[in-house]
Amino acid sequence: MHSDCGLGTRVTLERVLGITASGNSGLACDPHSGLVAYPAGCVVVLLNPKKNRQHHILNTSRKTITALSFSPDGKYLVTGESGHLPAVRVWELCEFRQVAELQEHKYGVSCVAFSPNSKYIVSVGYQHDMMVHVWAWKKNTVVAANKVSSKVTAVSFSEDSSYFVTAGNRHVKFWYLDHSKSIKVLPTPVPLLGRSGLLGELRNNFFCDVACGRGSKAESTFCITSSGLLCEFNPKRMLDKWVDLRTSVARSLCVSEELIFCGCADGMVRAFSPADLGFICTLPRPHHLGTDVSSITQASHLFSNKMSARYPDSVAVTYDPVSHWLSCVYNDHSLYVWDVRDLHRVGKVHSALYHAACVWDLQCSFTIPSHPSPCVLPPLSFLSCSADNTVRLWSTERQGHTHTQNVLSKDLLKVIYMDENTTALVETEGSVSVSTEKTDGQTAETRTGIRTICVSPDGKHLASGDRNGMLRVHDLSSMTEIQKVEAHDSEILCLEYSKPETGLKLLATASRDRLIHVLDAEKDYGLVQTLDEHSSSITAVRFAANDNKVRMISCGADKSIYFRTAHRTAGGTEFRRSHHVVRKTTLYDMDVEPSCKYAAVGCQDRCIRIFNISNGKQKTFYKGSQTEDGSLLKVQTDPSGQYVATSCSDKNISIFDFRSGLCVATMFGHSEIVTGIKFTNDCKHLISVSGDSCIFVWRLAPELTMNMREHLSQLRRTSPTPPCNTDTLSVPSFRSLSLSLSSTSLHSPLQALDSPLAPEPSSRPRRRWSCRMGSLELMVKSMLDLRQLEAFSITGSSHKKGPASRLKASDAGSTSSLQGASVSREGERLGERKVEDLHLLYSVCGCASVCVYTLCIYSKVCHVSLQVLSSGSEVNAEQQEMETVLFEALGTVKTELDSLPHLVHRSKGLRGEVAMRGEVGVKGEGDRTLALLQQYSELLLKSVEKRLDNKI
């Protein structure tokens, strides 16, 4: 991955949830590998439909991908882009690297194509560019060129590479290559010879796509008009015949030796015979607009079409003649791959549904510590809201979901439609003429939709605010709307629920109308207070609890930050201004780090300013972007407060160390501004959403993940109160361990507010630690008492015999049952220990998270081995290599642990053990071993992430 500061390798693009193809020039299929290519902003997605796996090519110029095409041998991909001085780029697919950059166009490239002999590439510019170029791409030379006065949307090469055809507005033109001249490298390109097709009475039509014939029809050329006509030109360029597609709008065309596929309106794709343009059949339609995707759990549900339903238009089609798969893109930004081997029994190979317009905001799911009813959202999921007037629930988990799996998408779990109007669900730009060109002033800003969302801390409610000032609240268990209030006169820019440690259940709404409403989430969201101190749009509002007080901080376009403190009055809770800070730059976003001591503010001058929440003073500031252009639009701290991520208006994303301001990673790939960024609560991913309608899931490097988790563990041990954004820290990829921090015994800070009604402050409550599906005490105890490790039949010296020979299949069941019984008995006994005993264990271990994490990897490897052997399956070479690396590392870990002096006998009690350990003075050796453990954990994490996790 490319990066200006050399830190891009710390973050990789793992998943793209979106598509920006608006016509056939943005969709291609490689018949050799079966890969389907389409643009998503500045990224080319290479999709394996059968396995639902993606590979990605990031455009290093950071310009929007507008067109693409495979070479005939499938080894290369050519792309066109838009923007100032756009280039035609050729990419080698085996290494995903750029091998050619062809730059002659000025405004944008509407379509590109390889010649069948792979010698040439033809590129057609936007209408204002008015140029057609033929490239000898391996020599980086234009061999022929000419101007075109019409708007061109499609190009197709003849089977013998002697000519190509362009189509567009009242335009079908045949361009001929003179091989004797074009092979020579001349100082200037020769004029490209072109002759117009004889359109006859169809001369005023818009020809939106063109395809040269193949096989027995190689001398024919097929075109499709936007009015719904399929036309055939004979070898003399004369319009020979045409048929009516019986559709309101036609958009795309795909031709093979046996079939012609025409993409039409209302989800229809019609198939014809190239021999005589005879109609064959109409393919099944996709989902109808407004479909409840969670209810489509069987394939039969998809094919039960509703008479009154509206379907998205088919805007792009491409055919794989080897696999007999037809890929279709619809104008609601959905993608289907159909198996058309038998046209009378068409089946679905793959499908995906994405947002159809700008994505404005996102929220990640979380686990609620010690809450009687856990969050209804599945783990490793997130919500996004869009200008298409929907809120969508996605999963980042690649191996199934806890919720019922639907057949429409592997990633999308649920769609919440805010109303029954389906107009916003489809892309309206280019509906008449298929083109990636946008009209002046026509952007996502003109669309309505959901502007911001927020999930309540108890995981029960989802609040959303739209661009008309309407506030909605949905019950997440049933996904039904329970509140709808006209809260503001203008769009709602920010929603924020108060955190559990505040002792309050409030919702703050901030808008462009300069008002903040504080609502009581416990009393049907009744109005508590309205604040009108800001003089311009309010960009962010946050709650925090520190110094035993409840705070509310807000910032806005008026360059002001207001710090408020909650007071208990006779009328209820009231927020009063405690500090007011004004800066010389607009403040676009703000986030409170988990300890609730500091607030990070993203500013127009590309700086991150850190403010002390208690006194309102600026602590420090540093650059929040690696470039010298644009403004910081979003700032987001990770769950531990170790890093802060920023998005800049130049479409770049950066991650900085929160305290030092050092840049640790940069990312790019979106073609519009990044409107939202969030770290996932497992510290493994960063998710970004953008105005280009795409969602990017970025995979963080293992060292960044480990740093965050270690810092989060330290924060939980040292913080006198639970952090504001606390969440269950789960060991990656292992669901057997889930640590949670309970705050049920904490008293509300409002009980100690400086008001006449405030009661006397109570003593500091005791924190309680809990552990589900296993005992944290048992895990730590196992690391201190090595006899527990003997339950796993692995030793440091056994790796020479190979991983598969260390355990016998006959012993697998007995080993597992003995271990389970031991864990059960030990868990019952240790569960009765006092909380102080666990704190003493922490003082001995020093870095319990590293130990627990190492032991979990240790047990995971054993579990995988037992599964493989018990199933009787043969271990392949890759599994042997994986297990060998892990077993050698784990053997070394055990050897180091064995070198430590054993603790005294259990009968002396845990306190006696701790005292004895301190007396023998093994603190130095313990520190050394823990350092080694951390190194081994990093090695194991990389190995596990590469081999065991869902690698794309």
Short mmCIF file of C-alpha atoms in Angstrom, two decimals, residues 420-600:
data_model
loop_
_atom_site.label_atom_id
_atom_site.label_comp_id
_atom_site.label_asym_id
_atom_site.label_seq_id
_atom_site.Cartn_x
_atom_site.Cartn_y
_atom_site.Cartn_z
CA GLU A 420 -41.47 4.07 2.09
CA ASN A 421 -40.18 6.40 -0.60
CA THR A 422 -37.74 4.43 -2.78
CA THR A 423 -36.50 7.37 -4.85
CA ALA A 424 -33.40 7.91 -2.74
CA LEU A 425 -32.47 4.21 -2.96
CA VAL A 426 -31.26 4.47 -6.56
CA GLU A 427 -28.54 6.51 -8.22
CA THR A 428 -30.24 9.13 -10.36
CA GLU A 429 -27.12 10.63 -11.94
CA GLY A 430 -26.58 9.31 -15.43
CA SER A 431 -29.98 7.60 -15.59
CA VAL A 432 -30.62 8.91 -19.09
CA SER A 433 -27.08 8.74 -20.40
CA VAL A 434 -24.61 6.25 -19.02
CA SER A 435 -21.59 8.30 -18.05
CA THR A 436 -19.28 8.92 -15.15
CA GLU A 437 -19.32 12.65 -15.85
CA LYS A 438 -21.19 14.78 -13.31
CA THR A 439 -23.04 17.94 -14.10
CA ASP A 440 -21.77 21.14 -12.53
CA GLY A 441 -22.91 21.59 -8.97
CA GLN A 442 -24.53 18.17 -8.78
CA THR A 443 -23.03 16.51 -5.72
CA ALA A 444 -24.14 14.46 -2.75
CA GLU A 445 -24.84 17.70 -0.88
CA THR A 446 -28.12 18.09 -2.78
CA ARG A 447 -29.44 14.78 -1.50
CA THR A 448 -31.56 14.23 1.58
CA GLY A 449 -31.02 11.39 3.99
CA ILE A 450 -29.74 10.38 7.41
CA ARG A 451 -26.92 12.64 8.56
CA THR A 452 -25.80 11.13 11.88
CA ILE A 453 -26.49 8.14 14.14
CA CYS A 454 -25.69 7.09 17.70
CA VAL A 455 -26.31 3.89 19.70
CA SER A 456 -27.35 4.15 23.34
CA PRO A 457 -24.84 2.77 25.88
CA ASP A 458 -27.21 -0.04 26.87
CA GLY A 459 -27.37 -1.13 23.24
CA LYS A 460 -31.17 -0.88 23.08
CA HIS A 461 -31.80 2.28 21.07
CA LEU A 462 -30.52 3.78 17.84
CA ALA A 463 -30.92 7.52 17.44
CA SER A 464 -30.68 9.07 13.97
CA GLY A 465 -30.91 12.61 12.70
CA ASP A 466 -31.67 13.56 9.11
CA ARG A 467 -30.91 16.56 6.96
CA ASN A 468 -34.31 18.11 7.62
CA GLY A 469 -33.86 18.21 11.40
CA MET A 470 -35.96 15.12 12.14
CA LEU A 471 -34.87 12.96 15.09
CA ARG A 472 -35.82 9.28 15.07
CA VAL A 473 -35.23 6.60 17.69
CA HIS A 474 -35.39 2.89 16.82
CA ASP A 475 -35.58 -0.09 19.12
CA LEU A 476 -32.62 -2.23 18.06
CA SER A 477 -34.18 -5.49 19.23
CA SER A 478 -37.14 -5.12 16.87
CA MET A 479 -35.76 -2.44 14.53
CA THR A 480 -39.03 -0.52 14.93
CA GLU A 481 -39.34 3.24 15.21
CA ILE A 482 -40.37 4.32 18.71
CA GLN A 483 -39.83 8.09 18.50
CA LYS A 484 -40.03 10.66 15.72
CA VAL A 485 -39.58 14.31 16.62
CA GLU A 486 -39.00 17.46 14.58
CA ALA A 487 -36.12 18.47 16.81
CA HIS A 488 -34.42 21.13 14.68
CA ASP A 489 -35.06 23.52 11.82
CA SER A 490 -31.99 22.36 9.92
CA GLU A 491 -29.92 19.21 9.55
CA ILE A 492 -28.77 17.43 12.69
CA LEU A 493 -24.98 17.28 12.64
CA CYS A 494 -24.28 15.35 15.83
CA LEU A 495 -25.96 12.98 18.29
CA GLU A 496 -24.43 11.84 21.58
CA TYR A 497 -25.69 9.64 24.40
CA SER A 498 -24.28 10.19 27.88
CA LYS A 499 -21.96 7.43 29.09
CA PRO A 500 -22.98 5.02 31.89
CA GLU A 501 -20.40 6.42 34.32
CA THR A 502 -22.16 9.79 34.29
CA GLY A 503 -25.13 8.21 36.03
CA LEU A 504 -27.42 9.93 33.53
CA LYS A 505 -29.33 8.70 30.48
CA LEU A 506 -29.37 11.73 28.21
CA LEU A 507 -29.28 12.32 24.48
CA ALA A 508 -27.81 15.54 23.07
CA THR A 509 -28.72 16.68 19.56
CA ALA A 510 -26.73 19.42 17.81
CA SER A 511 -27.69 21.06 14.56
CA ARG A 512 -26.87 23.59 11.91
CA ASP A 513 -29.54 25.79 13.49
CA ARG A 514 -27.04 26.58 16.32
CA LEU A 515 -29.06 24.80 19.03
CA ILE A 516 -28.29 21.88 21.34
CA HIS A 517 -31.23 19.94 22.77
CA VAL A 518 -30.67 17.72 25.80
CA LEU A 519 -33.28 14.95 25.98
CA ASP A 520 -34.09 12.47 28.74
CA ALA A 521 -33.68 8.98 27.26
CA GLU A 522 -35.42 7.43 30.29
CA LYS A 523 -38.58 9.51 29.94
CA ASP A 524 -39.56 9.07 26.29
CA TYR A 525 -36.88 11.53 25.20
CA GLY A 526 -38.54 14.50 26.80
CA LEU A 527 -36.78 17.86 26.59
CA VAL A 528 -34.47 18.59 29.53
CA GLN A 529 -32.69 21.72 28.32
CA THR A 530 -31.95 23.75 25.19
CA LEU A 531 -28.59 25.50 24.83
CA ASP A 532 -28.15 28.36 22.37
CA GLU A 533 -24.68 29.72 23.12
CA HIS A 534 -23.17 28.91 19.74
CA SER A 535 -23.51 31.47 16.95
CA SER A 536 -22.98 29.05 14.05
CA SER A 537 -23.33 25.39 13.12
CA ILE A 538 -22.47 22.99 15.93
CA THR A 539 -20.16 20.30 14.61
CA ALA A 540 -19.71 18.09 17.68
CA VAL A 541 -21.03 17.56 21.20
CA ARG A 542 -19.64 15.07 23.74
CA PHE A 543 -20.35 13.94 27.32
CA ALA A 544 -17.63 13.10 29.84
CA ALA A 545 -17.33 12.25 33.52
CA ASN A 546 -14.19 13.41 35.34
CA ASP A 547 -13.29 14.97 38.68
CA ASN A 548 -16.55 13.42 39.94
CA LYS A 549 -18.54 15.76 37.70
CA VAL A 550 -20.56 15.35 34.53
CA ARG A 551 -19.33 17.48 31.62
CA MET A 552 -20.68 18.36 28.21
CA ILE A 553 -18.36 19.83 25.59
CA SER A 554 -19.39 21.26 22.24
CA CYS A 555 -17.57 22.94 19.37
CA GLY A 556 -18.71 24.59 16.19
CA ALA A 557 -18.05 26.62 13.08
CA ASP A 558 -18.04 29.79 15.24
CA LYS A 559 -14.52 28.70 16.37
CA SER A 560 -15.74 28.25 19.95
CA ILE A 561 -15.56 25.40 22.43
CA TYR A 562 -17.98 25.42 25.35
CA PHE A 563 -17.26 23.37 28.47
CA ARG A 564 -20.33 22.83 30.63
CA THR A 565 -20.89 21.16 34.00
CA ALA A 566 -24.09 19.42 35.08
CA HIS A 567 -25.89 20.71 38.15
CA ARG A 568 -28.79 19.21 40.02
CA THR A 569 -31.59 21.71 40.47
CA ALA A 570 -35.16 21.59 41.68
CA GLY A 571 -36.29 21.29 38.07
CA GLY A 572 -33.85 18.49 37.26
CA THR A 573 -30.44 18.35 35.64
CA GLU A 574 -29.07 21.57 34.17
CA PHE A 575 -25.83 22.18 32.26
CA ARG A 576 -24.07 25.47 33.01
CA ARG A 577 -21.13 26.93 31.17
CA SER A 578 -17.86 26.60 33.05
CA HIS A 579 -15.36 27.57 30.31
CA HIS A 580 -15.51 29.17 26.89
CA VAL A 581 -12.53 28.93 24.53
CA VAL A 582 -12.23 30.67 21.17
CA ARG A 583 -9.64 29.81 18.53
CA LYS A 584 -8.70 31.45 15.25
CA THR A 585 -9.82 28.52 13.13
CA THR A 586 -13.03 26.61 12.48
CA LEU A 587 -13.50 23.49 14.61
CA TYR A 588 -14.92 20.60 12.57
CA ASP A 589 -14.95 17.65 14.94
CA MET A 590 -14.09 16.54 18.46
CA ASP A 591 -13.64 13.33 20.43
CA VAL A 592 -13.03 12.61 24.11
CA GLU A 593 -10.28 10.09 24.88
CA PRO A 594 -11.26 7.13 27.10
CA SER A 595 -9.93 8.48 30.40
CA CYS A 596 -12.17 11.54 29.89
CA LYS A 597 -9.36 13.92 30.81
CA TYR A 598 -8.74 15.40 27.37
CA ALA A 599 -10.69 16.29 24.25
CA ALA A 600 -9.10 16.19 20.79
#
